[in-house]
Every structure is written in C-alpha cells, then in structure tokens.
Coordinates of C-alpha atoms and ligand atoms in Angstrom, one line a residue:
M1 CA 107.7 117.5 62.0
T2 CA 104.5 118.1 60.0
F3 CA 102.6 115.0 59.1
T4 CA 100.9 115.2 55.7
L5 CA 98.6 112.2 55.3
P6 CA 97.9 110.9 51.9
A7 CA 94.5 111.5 50.3
P8 CA 92.5 108.3 50.0
L9 CA 92.8 106.5 46.7
D10 CA 90.3 107.7 44.2
A11 CA 88.5 104.6 42.9
P12 CA 85.5 103.6 45.0
A13 CA 85.7 100.4 47.0
G14 CA 85.3 97.3 44.9
E15 CA 86.5 98.8 41.6
R16 CA 90.2 98.4 42.2
A17 CA 92.0 95.3 40.8
R18 CA 92.6 92.5 43.2
P19 CA 96.3 91.3 43.3
A20 CA 96.6 88.0 41.6
A21 CA 97.7 85.0 43.6
G22 CA 100.9 83.5 42.3
P23 CA 103.8 81.3 43.3
A24 CA 106.1 82.8 45.9
P25 CA 109.6 83.2 44.7
H26 CA 112.8 81.8 46.4
G27 CA 111.1 79.2 48.5
T28 CA 109.2 81.7 50.6
D29 CA 105.7 80.1 50.1
L30 CA 103.7 81.0 53.1
A31 CA 102.2 77.5 53.7
D32 CA 105.7 75.9 53.6
F33 CA 107.0 78.6 55.8
A34 CA 104.2 78.1 58.4
G35 CA 105.1 74.4 58.6
R36 CA 108.8 75.1 59.0
A37 CA 108.2 77.8 61.5
A38 CA 106.1 75.6 63.7
A39 CA 108.6 72.8 63.5
R40 CA 111.3 75.2 64.5
L41 CA 109.3 76.4 67.5
R42 CA 108.8 72.8 68.5
R43 CA 112.6 72.1 68.3
T44 CA 113.8 75.3 69.9
D45 CA 111.2 76.0 72.5
P46 CA 109.3 72.8 73.5
A47 CA 107.9 74.4 76.6
L48 CA 106.2 77.2 74.8
Y49 CA 105.2 74.9 72.0
D50 CA 103.6 72.6 74.5
L51 CA 101.7 75.6 76.0
L52 CA 100.4 76.6 72.6
N53 CA 99.3 73.1 71.8
R54 CA 97.5 72.9 75.1
E55 CA 95.6 76.1 74.4
S56 CA 94.6 74.8 71.0
A57 CA 93.4 71.5 72.5
R58 CA 91.5 73.4 75.2
Q59 CA 89.7 75.5 72.6
N60 CA 88.8 72.5 70.5
D61 CA 87.4 70.7 73.5
T62 CA 85.4 73.4 75.3
L63 CA 82.1 75.2 74.5
M64 CA 83.2 78.8 74.2
M65 CA 80.2 80.9 75.1
V66 CA 81.9 84.2 76.1
A67 CA 79.9 86.8 74.2
A68 CA 83.0 88.9 73.6
S69 CA 84.8 86.1 71.7
S70 CA 84.6 84.0 68.6
V71 CA 87.0 81.8 66.6
A72 CA 89.0 83.0 63.7
D73 CA 89.3 80.8 60.6
P74 CA 92.8 79.3 60.4
S75 CA 93.4 81.4 57.2
V76 CA 93.0 84.5 59.4
L77 CA 95.5 83.2 61.9
A78 CA 97.9 82.3 59.1
C79 CA 98.3 86.0 58.3
G80 CA 99.5 86.6 61.8
G81 CA 102.2 84.1 61.3
S82 CA 103.6 85.7 58.1
A83 CA 106.7 87.7 57.6
L84 CA 104.5 90.8 57.3
G85 CA 104.8 91.1 61.1
N86 CA 108.4 92.1 60.6
L87 CA 107.5 95.3 58.8
T88 CA 107.7 98.9 60.3
A89 CA 105.4 101.1 58.2
E90 CA 104.2 104.2 59.9
G91 CA 101.7 106.2 57.9
Y92 CA 99.1 105.1 55.5
P93 CA 99.1 103.5 52.0
G94 CA 100.9 105.8 49.5
G95 CA 102.3 108.0 52.4
R96 CA 104.6 106.0 54.6
Y97 CA 107.4 107.2 56.7
H98 CA 109.6 104.1 56.0
A99 CA 110.7 102.5 52.8
G100 CA 109.8 98.9 51.8
C101 CA 106.1 99.3 52.2
G102 CA 104.8 98.7 48.6
V103 CA 103.3 95.3 49.4
A104 CA 102.0 96.5 52.8
D105 CA 100.3 99.4 51.0
E106 CA 98.4 96.9 48.8
I107 CA 97.4 94.8 51.7
E108 CA 96.2 97.8 53.8
Q109 CA 94.3 99.1 50.8
L110 CA 92.7 95.7 50.3
A111 CA 91.6 95.7 54.0
I112 CA 90.2 99.1 53.7
E113 CA 88.2 98.2 50.6
R114 CA 86.9 95.0 52.2
A115 CA 85.9 96.9 55.3
C116 CA 84.0 99.4 53.3
A117 CA 82.4 96.6 51.2
A118 CA 81.4 94.6 54.4
F119 CA 79.7 97.5 56.0
G120 CA 78.6 99.7 53.1
A121 CA 81.0 102.4 54.6
G122 CA 82.4 105.4 52.7
D123 CA 85.8 105.1 54.4
A124 CA 87.6 102.8 56.8
I125 CA 90.7 102.9 59.0
V126 CA 92.0 99.4 59.6
Q127 CA 95.1 100.2 61.8
P128 CA 93.6 100.4 65.4
H129 CA 95.2 97.7 67.6
S130 CA 91.8 97.0 69.2
G131 CA 88.3 98.3 69.7
S132 CA 89.5 100.2 72.7
S133 CA 92.3 101.8 70.7
A134 CA 89.8 102.8 68.1
N135 CA 87.6 104.4 70.8
L136 CA 90.5 106.2 72.3
A137 CA 91.5 107.6 69.0
V138 CA 88.0 109.0 68.4
L139 CA 87.8 110.4 71.9
T140 CA 91.1 112.2 71.7
A141 CA 90.3 113.6 68.2
L142 CA 86.9 115.0 69.2
L143 CA 87.3 116.0 72.8
S144 CA 89.8 118.1 74.8
P145 CA 90.5 117.0 78.4
G146 CA 87.6 118.1 80.6
D147 CA 85.0 118.0 77.8
T148 CA 81.8 116.1 78.4
L149 CA 80.9 112.8 76.9
L150 CA 77.7 110.8 77.4
G151 CA 77.8 107.1 77.3
L152 CA 76.1 104.0 78.7
D153 CA 77.0 103.5 82.3
L154 CA 79.4 100.5 82.8
D155 CA 76.9 98.9 85.3
C156 CA 74.2 99.0 82.8
G157 CA 76.2 97.3 80.1
G158 CA 78.5 100.1 78.8
H159 CA 82.1 99.6 78.0
L160 CA 85.1 100.8 79.9
T161 CA 86.0 103.2 77.1
H162 CA 82.5 104.8 77.1
G163 CA 83.2 106.9 80.1
S164 CA 84.1 104.6 83.0
P165 CA 86.3 106.3 85.7
A166 CA 88.5 103.2 85.5
S167 CA 89.6 104.3 82.0
V168 CA 91.0 107.4 80.3
S169 CA 87.6 107.9 79.0
G170 CA 86.2 108.7 82.4
R171 CA 89.3 110.0 84.0
Y172 CA 90.3 112.7 81.5
Y173 CA 86.9 113.6 80.3
R174 CA 83.7 114.6 82.1
A175 CA 81.7 111.5 81.6
V176 CA 78.0 111.5 82.1
G177 CA 76.4 108.0 82.1
Y178 CA 72.9 107.1 80.9
R179 CA 71.2 104.1 82.5
V180 CA 68.7 101.5 81.5
T181 CA 65.2 101.1 82.7
P182 CA 64.3 98.6 85.5
E183 CA 63.6 96.1 82.7
G184 CA 67.1 96.6 81.4
L185 CA 66.2 98.6 78.2
L186 CA 67.7 101.8 76.9
D187 CA 65.5 104.8 77.7
Y188 CA 65.8 107.3 74.8
D189 CA 63.8 110.0 76.5
Q190 CA 66.3 109.9 79.4
I191 CA 69.2 109.9 77.1
R192 CA 67.8 113.0 75.3
E193 CA 67.2 114.8 78.6
L194 CA 70.7 114.1 79.7
A195 CA 72.1 115.2 76.3
L196 CA 70.2 118.5 76.4
T197 CA 71.1 119.1 80.1
H198 CA 74.8 118.3 79.9
R199 CA 75.5 119.3 76.2
P200 CA 78.1 116.6 75.7
K201 CA 80.5 117.1 72.7
L202 CA 80.2 113.3 72.1
I203 CA 77.5 110.8 72.7
V204 CA 78.6 107.1 72.6
C205 CA 76.1 104.4 71.8
G206 CA 76.8 100.7 71.8
A207 CA 77.4 98.3 74.6
S208 CA 79.3 95.3 76.0
A209 CA 76.4 93.8 77.9
Y210 CA 73.1 94.8 76.3
P211 CA 71.1 92.0 74.5
R212 CA 68.6 94.2 72.7
S213 CA 68.7 96.2 69.4
I214 CA 70.0 99.7 69.5
D215 CA 68.1 102.5 67.7
F216 CA 71.0 104.3 66.0
A217 CA 68.7 106.6 64.1
R218 CA 67.1 107.8 67.4
F219 CA 70.6 108.3 68.8
R220 CA 71.6 110.5 65.8
E221 CA 68.4 112.6 66.3
I222 CA 69.4 113.2 69.9
A223 CA 73.0 114.0 68.9
D224 CA 71.9 116.5 66.3
E225 CA 69.5 118.2 68.7
A226 CA 72.3 118.4 71.3
N227 CA 74.9 119.4 68.7
A228 CA 77.1 116.5 69.6
Y229 CA 79.0 114.0 67.6
L230 CA 77.7 110.4 67.7
L231 CA 80.1 107.4 68.0
A232 CA 78.6 104.0 67.6
D233 CA 80.7 101.2 69.1
I234 CA 79.3 98.0 67.5
S235 CA 82.1 95.7 68.7
H236 CA 79.6 93.1 69.9
I237 CA 77.1 93.2 67.1
A238 CA 79.3 94.0 64.0
G239 CA 78.6 90.7 62.4
L240 CA 74.7 91.1 62.8
V241 CA 75.1 94.6 61.3
A242 CA 77.2 93.4 58.4
A243 CA 74.7 90.7 57.7
G244 CA 71.7 93.1 57.9
L245 CA 70.3 91.4 61.0
H246 CA 70.7 94.5 63.1
P247 CA 70.1 98.1 61.9
S248 CA 73.4 99.6 60.7
P249 CA 74.8 102.8 62.4
I250 CA 77.1 103.5 59.5
D251 CA 75.1 106.4 58.0
H252 CA 73.6 107.5 61.4
A253 CA 76.7 107.8 63.5
H254 CA 79.4 110.3 62.6
I255 CA 81.9 107.5 63.4
T256 CA 81.5 103.8 64.0
T257 CA 84.1 101.6 65.7
T258 CA 84.4 97.9 66.2
S259 CA 86.8 95.3 67.4
T260 CA 87.5 92.6 64.8
Y261 CA 87.8 89.5 67.0
K262 CA 84.3 89.2 68.2
Q263 CA 81.5 88.9 65.7
L264 CA 83.8 89.5 62.7
Y265 CA 85.7 86.3 63.4
G266 CA 88.9 88.1 62.8
P267 CA 92.2 88.9 64.5
R268 CA 92.8 91.0 67.6
G269 CA 92.3 94.5 66.3
G270 CA 89.9 97.3 65.7
L271 CA 88.3 99.3 62.8
I272 CA 87.0 102.9 62.4
L273 CA 84.3 103.2 59.9
L274 CA 82.7 106.3 58.4
G275 CA 79.5 106.7 56.4
R276 CA 77.8 109.8 55.1
D277 CA 79.8 112.2 57.2
A278 CA 83.2 110.9 56.1
R279 CA 83.8 113.8 53.7
K280 CA 82.3 116.5 55.9
A281 CA 84.6 118.9 57.7
G282 CA 86.2 117.5 60.9
P283 CA 86.5 119.6 64.0
E284 CA 89.9 121.0 62.9
R285 CA 91.5 120.8 59.4
G286 CA 90.3 118.4 56.7
T287 CA 87.5 116.0 56.6
L288 CA 86.2 113.9 59.5
A289 CA 87.8 110.9 57.9
A290 CA 91.2 112.7 57.7
T291 CA 90.7 113.7 61.3
M292 CA 90.2 110.1 62.3
R293 CA 93.2 109.0 60.3
R294 CA 95.4 111.4 62.2
A295 CA 93.8 110.4 65.4
V296 CA 95.0 106.9 64.9
F297 CA 98.5 107.7 63.5
P298 CA 100.3 109.7 64.7
F299 CA 98.1 110.9 67.6
T300 CA 97.5 107.6 69.5
Q301 CA 99.4 104.9 67.7
G302 CA 102.7 104.5 66.0
T303 CA 103.5 101.8 63.5
P304 CA 100.5 99.5 62.7
D305 CA 100.5 95.8 63.0
L306 CA 100.4 94.9 59.3
A307 CA 100.0 91.2 60.0
S308 CA 96.9 92.0 61.9
V309 CA 95.8 94.3 59.0
A310 CA 96.2 91.4 56.6
A311 CA 94.2 89.2 58.9
K312 CA 91.5 91.8 59.1
A313 CA 91.5 91.8 55.3
R314 CA 91.0 88.0 55.3
A315 CA 88.2 88.1 57.8
L316 CA 86.4 91.0 56.1
D317 CA 86.4 89.2 52.8
F318 CA 84.5 86.4 54.5
V319 CA 82.2 88.9 56.2
A320 CA 81.4 90.5 52.9
G321 CA 81.0 87.2 51.1
P322 CA 77.9 84.9 50.6
D323 CA 78.5 82.4 53.4
F324 CA 78.6 85.0 56.2
A325 CA 74.8 85.7 56.2
E326 CA 74.2 82.0 57.0
L327 CA 76.6 82.1 59.9
A328 CA 75.1 85.3 61.2
K329 CA 71.6 83.9 61.0
R330 CA 72.8 80.8 62.9
L331 CA 74.3 82.9 65.7
A332 CA 71.1 85.0 66.1
D333 CA 68.9 81.9 66.0
G334 CA 71.3 80.1 68.5
A335 CA 71.0 83.0 71.0
Q336 CA 67.2 83.0 70.7
A337 CA 67.2 79.2 71.3
I338 CA 69.5 79.6 74.4
A339 CA 67.3 82.5 75.8
E340 CA 64.1 80.4 75.2
R341 CA 65.4 77.3 76.8
L342 CA 66.9 79.2 79.9
L343 CA 63.5 80.9 80.4
E344 CA 61.8 77.6 80.2
R345 CA 64.2 76.3 82.8
G346 CA 63.2 79.1 85.1
M347 CA 66.1 81.5 84.8
R348 CA 65.6 85.2 84.9
L349 CA 67.1 87.0 81.8
V350 CA 68.0 90.7 81.6
T351 CA 65.3 92.2 79.3
G352 CA 63.6 88.8 79.2
G353 CA 65.4 87.7 76.1
T354 CA 67.7 88.8 73.3
D355 CA 67.8 90.4 69.8
T356 CA 71.5 89.7 69.4
H357 CA 74.1 87.0 70.1
M358 CA 74.0 87.7 73.8
V359 CA 72.0 86.3 76.8
L360 CA 72.4 87.9 80.2
I361 CA 71.4 85.7 83.1
D362 CA 70.4 87.5 86.3
L363 CA 71.4 85.3 89.2
R364 CA 70.4 87.6 92.0
G365 CA 68.0 85.9 94.4
T366 CA 69.1 82.4 93.3
G367 CA 71.8 82.0 96.0
L368 CA 74.5 81.9 93.3
T369 CA 76.9 84.6 92.2
G370 CA 78.5 85.0 88.8
D371 CA 82.0 84.0 89.9
V372 CA 80.9 80.7 91.5
A373 CA 78.7 79.9 88.5
E374 CA 81.5 80.8 86.0
E375 CA 83.9 78.5 87.8
A376 CA 81.5 75.6 88.0
L377 CA 80.7 75.9 84.3
E378 CA 84.3 76.1 83.4
S379 CA 85.0 72.9 85.3
C380 CA 82.6 71.2 83.0
G381 CA 84.1 72.7 79.8
I382 CA 81.6 75.5 79.3
V383 CA 83.3 78.9 79.2
V384 CA 81.3 82.0 80.0
N385 CA 81.9 85.2 81.9
R386 CA 80.5 86.6 85.1
N387 CA 79.0 89.9 84.5
R388 CA 77.1 92.5 86.5
V389 CA 73.5 93.1 85.6
P390 CA 71.6 96.3 85.8
G391 CA 71.1 97.4 89.4
D392 CA 73.6 94.9 90.6
T393 CA 75.3 95.8 93.9
T394 CA 77.4 92.6 93.9
P395 CA 81.1 93.4 93.8
V396 CA 82.6 93.6 90.3
R397 CA 84.7 90.5 90.7
T398 CA 81.8 88.5 92.1
T399 CA 78.8 89.9 90.1
G400 CA 75.2 88.9 90.2
G401 CA 75.0 87.7 86.6
L402 CA 76.4 85.6 83.8
R403 CA 76.9 86.7 80.1
L404 CA 76.5 84.1 77.4
G405 CA 77.1 84.4 73.7
S406 CA 76.5 82.3 70.6
N407 CA 79.3 83.4 68.2
T408 CA 81.6 80.4 68.5
L409 CA 78.7 77.9 68.8
A410 CA 77.5 79.2 65.4
A411 CA 81.0 78.9 63.9
R412 CA 81.0 75.2 65.0
G413 CA 77.8 74.9 62.9
M414 CA 75.5 74.5 65.8
D415 CA 71.8 74.9 64.8
R416 CA 68.9 75.8 67.2
G417 CA 68.7 72.2 68.5
A418 CA 72.4 72.1 69.4
A419 CA 72.3 75.6 70.9
T420 CA 69.3 74.4 73.0
A421 CA 71.3 71.5 74.2
C422 CA 74.1 73.9 75.3
A423 CA 71.5 75.9 77.2
D424 CA 70.3 72.8 78.9
L425 CA 73.8 72.0 79.9
V426 CA 74.2 75.4 81.5
A427 CA 70.9 75.1 83.3
D428 CA 71.7 71.6 84.5
V429 CA 75.0 72.8 86.0
L430 CA 73.5 75.9 87.6
D431 CA 70.5 74.0 89.0
A432 CA 72.8 71.3 90.5
L433 CA 75.1 74.1 91.9
R434 CA 72.2 75.8 93.5
A435 CA 71.0 72.5 95.0
G436 CA 74.4 71.9 96.3
S437 CA 74.6 75.4 97.9
G438 CA 77.5 76.4 95.5
V439 CA 79.2 73.0 95.4
L440 CA 78.8 71.0 92.2
P441 CA 78.4 67.2 92.7
P442 CA 81.2 65.4 90.9
A443 CA 78.7 63.2 89.0
V444 CA 77.0 66.2 87.5
R445 CA 80.3 67.6 86.5
A446 CA 81.4 64.4 84.9
A447 CA 78.2 64.0 83.0
A448 CA 78.3 67.6 81.8
R449 CA 81.9 67.3 80.8
A450 CA 81.2 64.2 78.8
R451 CA 78.4 65.9 77.0
V452 CA 80.6 68.9 76.2
T453 CA 83.2 66.6 74.7
E454 CA 80.5 64.9 72.7
L455 CA 79.2 68.2 71.3
C456 CA 82.6 69.5 70.5
A457 CA 83.4 66.3 68.6
R458 CA 80.2 66.5 66.7
Y459 CA 80.6 70.2 65.9
P460 CA 84.4 70.6 65.5
L461 CA 85.9 74.1 65.0
P462 CA 86.1 74.4 61.2
G463 CA 89.5 73.9 59.9
Y464 CA 91.2 73.3 63.3
L465 CA 91.5 69.6 63.3
S466 CA 93.5 67.6 60.7
Ligands
DSN501 N1 84.8 94.4 75.6 C1 85.1 93.3 76.4 C2 83.9 92.5 76.7 O1 82.9 92.8 76.2 O2 84.0 91.5 77.4 C3 86.2 92.5 75.8 O3 86.4 92.6 74.5

C-alpha cells in the first residue's frame, strides 16, 4: 500500500478559528461522564479504585523532586479519561485511514497549532507516544542501520536514545559519545573534533542529567561543518525554552523533540517540532517535515493516542498562555535556591550549580551512594532519583549521585523560600544518614516527614484537592 500523507493545512498557526465550546448533546457532557465513570470504577473494581486513590494521596502528600517529572493540571488528565481514547485514527488530519475522525482531526490540528504557538515552530507532529518514540522516529528517518550518530554519553548525562548500547540507538547505529569536562561542562571543541573525525549523519544535543544551558547555535555550526543533521532533544528544558528562559533550538536544530510530561506539565507523550528547516527537502522525497510525519506514522507508530493528543493540546494552551512564564520563572528560581542552599550546606554539585530546573548532587567521597540516599529521602516523603554523575564508576543501580528538580515544587506555588526549605530538608536527611553510616535515625525521619506534610498542605497541588 502507498501512503500519501496530507499536506499541512494552509493557514498559519493561530489564524484558524477555534471550535466554540457548547453543550454536549444526549447527556454526554464530559464532566458528568467523568463523575459517572469514576463511580462505576469504584463499584465494579474497588481494588483498583483503591490503588488509584492511594497513588493520588501519595502524590498530594510527598515532595516530588524527580527532575524528569511534573504534575499535570486536572484539566489535562480529564482529556485522558474522555471517550476520545476509543478512537482508531491512523494517519493525520485530513488524511486518515479510518472513518469517524472529523472531531479527532480538529483536536489534532488544535494541538499542532498550539505546539507551534508555544515554541514559535513552523510545524509540529503531536502523535509520538513519548520523547523516546519521537527520537526513535527521527533516528530511523535520518539514519540507516550502521550509520554514525554522535550524542552525549549516557554517563555524562545523555539519554538512552542518544546512542546508548542499551537502546536501539546504540545497538543498530554506530554511536559515538561526546563527554563532559572534569567540571561537568559540555566541551564544544571536543564535540567539533569528534564530529569532524567520525562524520556522523546525525548529531544529538540535549540531555537527561545536565544542569547547564546548551548552546544550540554552536551545535548547529558544528553540524553544518560536519554535514550532519542536528537533533535537539529538549525533554528536560522544554518549559524554560517555551518561556524564553533558555535559548531555543527551534531554528538552530533541524529537528527538535520533547516529551510532554516533564516541563510542559502535560500527559505522557512526545512532540516533534521543526523550525526554519521544516520546508527544506528531507533526505528522501518531500520536505523534512513530511519525512518526520512519515517517520512517526507509518514507520514507527500505528494509530495515535488521540486522548493524549487532546491532553497535549490542553497543556500546550497553558504553555503558550500568560501564566506559564510565571511558573517557568518560579521553577528556575526554585532550582537556583536549592543549589545555593545545598552548596551552603557543604554539598558538592555537578558543575557547581544550575541554569535549569535540575540540580545534580555528587555524593562520591561522602560515604553515601545514590540508592541509599534515594531510599532514605523517600522514607521521609521526598522523592528524588539516584543518578550517575560524570566520571562515576559506581554501578548504575547504586550510583554516586542524586538528581533533583524543581518542576513540581513550582507547580505547587513554592517560591525561593519554600524551595530553600526543601533543600534544607534534603540536606538534613543526608547529613543524618551520613552521620548514621547509612542508617537514618527514626527521630530525623519523623521530623522530616512531618515537615514534608506541612509543606504539602501549605502548597497543595493546584486543582487536586476538593
Ligand atoms: N528521560 C528519563 C529521565 O530523564 O529520567 C525519564 O523520562
């Protein structure tokens, strides 16, 4: 079968009419449905209902400081519970391979327009199931098995999909890794040298554990010199980029990808964004944007999750709106405050601080490992993740570091003062753990747990409590 994908709709983002909200016919109003659906779940499956309630309570009463997470507005989650999830709709708006997709087309088009508006992008693909799926689509579209790609080494903060041998990206392609300096910083001269030596077809920039700004313009210069495509994976910093608090890669990278559940406060899912190169010729037929659309469907995915697409549309409307800048500023300030206080408390941080939402604690030489610290913090209601730090020889499940993030603290409305209080809690627990040679005294745990509960009550997750 030959797949002919639809041309993108003509009108530029923002110029198309928004569908008007109106009463739902036949008693199908979403809010009523959500209430009935939850009541039905409670009646028919109390065990599962109980587990879901427990998870909700856990999230409300813990300080989520995993840098790769955030909290979606309930209106985002409501999209996932809608009947849209029933729809099978292969293809793209205006060119589906199933009937019954008229409303879905409008929803997907809205998500595309909002993604373009949020990032100043020329085109967007909103169907990837995750950031990893988005990266996989890009890799498979631009590389043949055995081709070379250059990405940040996993041990230096790269992502699995940037060339790790544990993933398709490092197994099916010849992955060359660039590393960071002893201070933990990207070394653009080294990246250029590697690019000119290995002549990768694709250079990947972006990271999972790198707390400093990334110079996307410099990456593009290197990619152009090496005649390579440039992929910017901004999964961790997408909110800062959208808010203008981190330089944007949109017109520097050929392709930008992101997950939507981290700093975009959206659903599980991914996006592919294109800037000035969107309408340039792709590696085979059609434009680069058309190549990317084909790379998602039909090459690496089948039917999209339209409920997730709707949830992305909801989240992206918020990201493009006036209140998001304030949230993004708060998360950047919160991370700064955390870094400053941890340094004052004698902790060693990778790169000595942060430009983003992320703070990486180097535990090596403290007698603690990441796994022990993670577990002790969780027992106090502080949720972080163990992470390797540059030069770490500690096993991957043990690790010599901890990664912290401020996304959810910011969503709770925490200012610098509250973020500093969270940093003090982390430091109190780690200091006591160290003094106890890896055993946390129960009194310290109880005091920290009480303080966490107090902070969570004072800064509740917005919209989650009745
Ligand atoms: N990319 C992974 C991380 O940074 O932890 C999860 O999304």
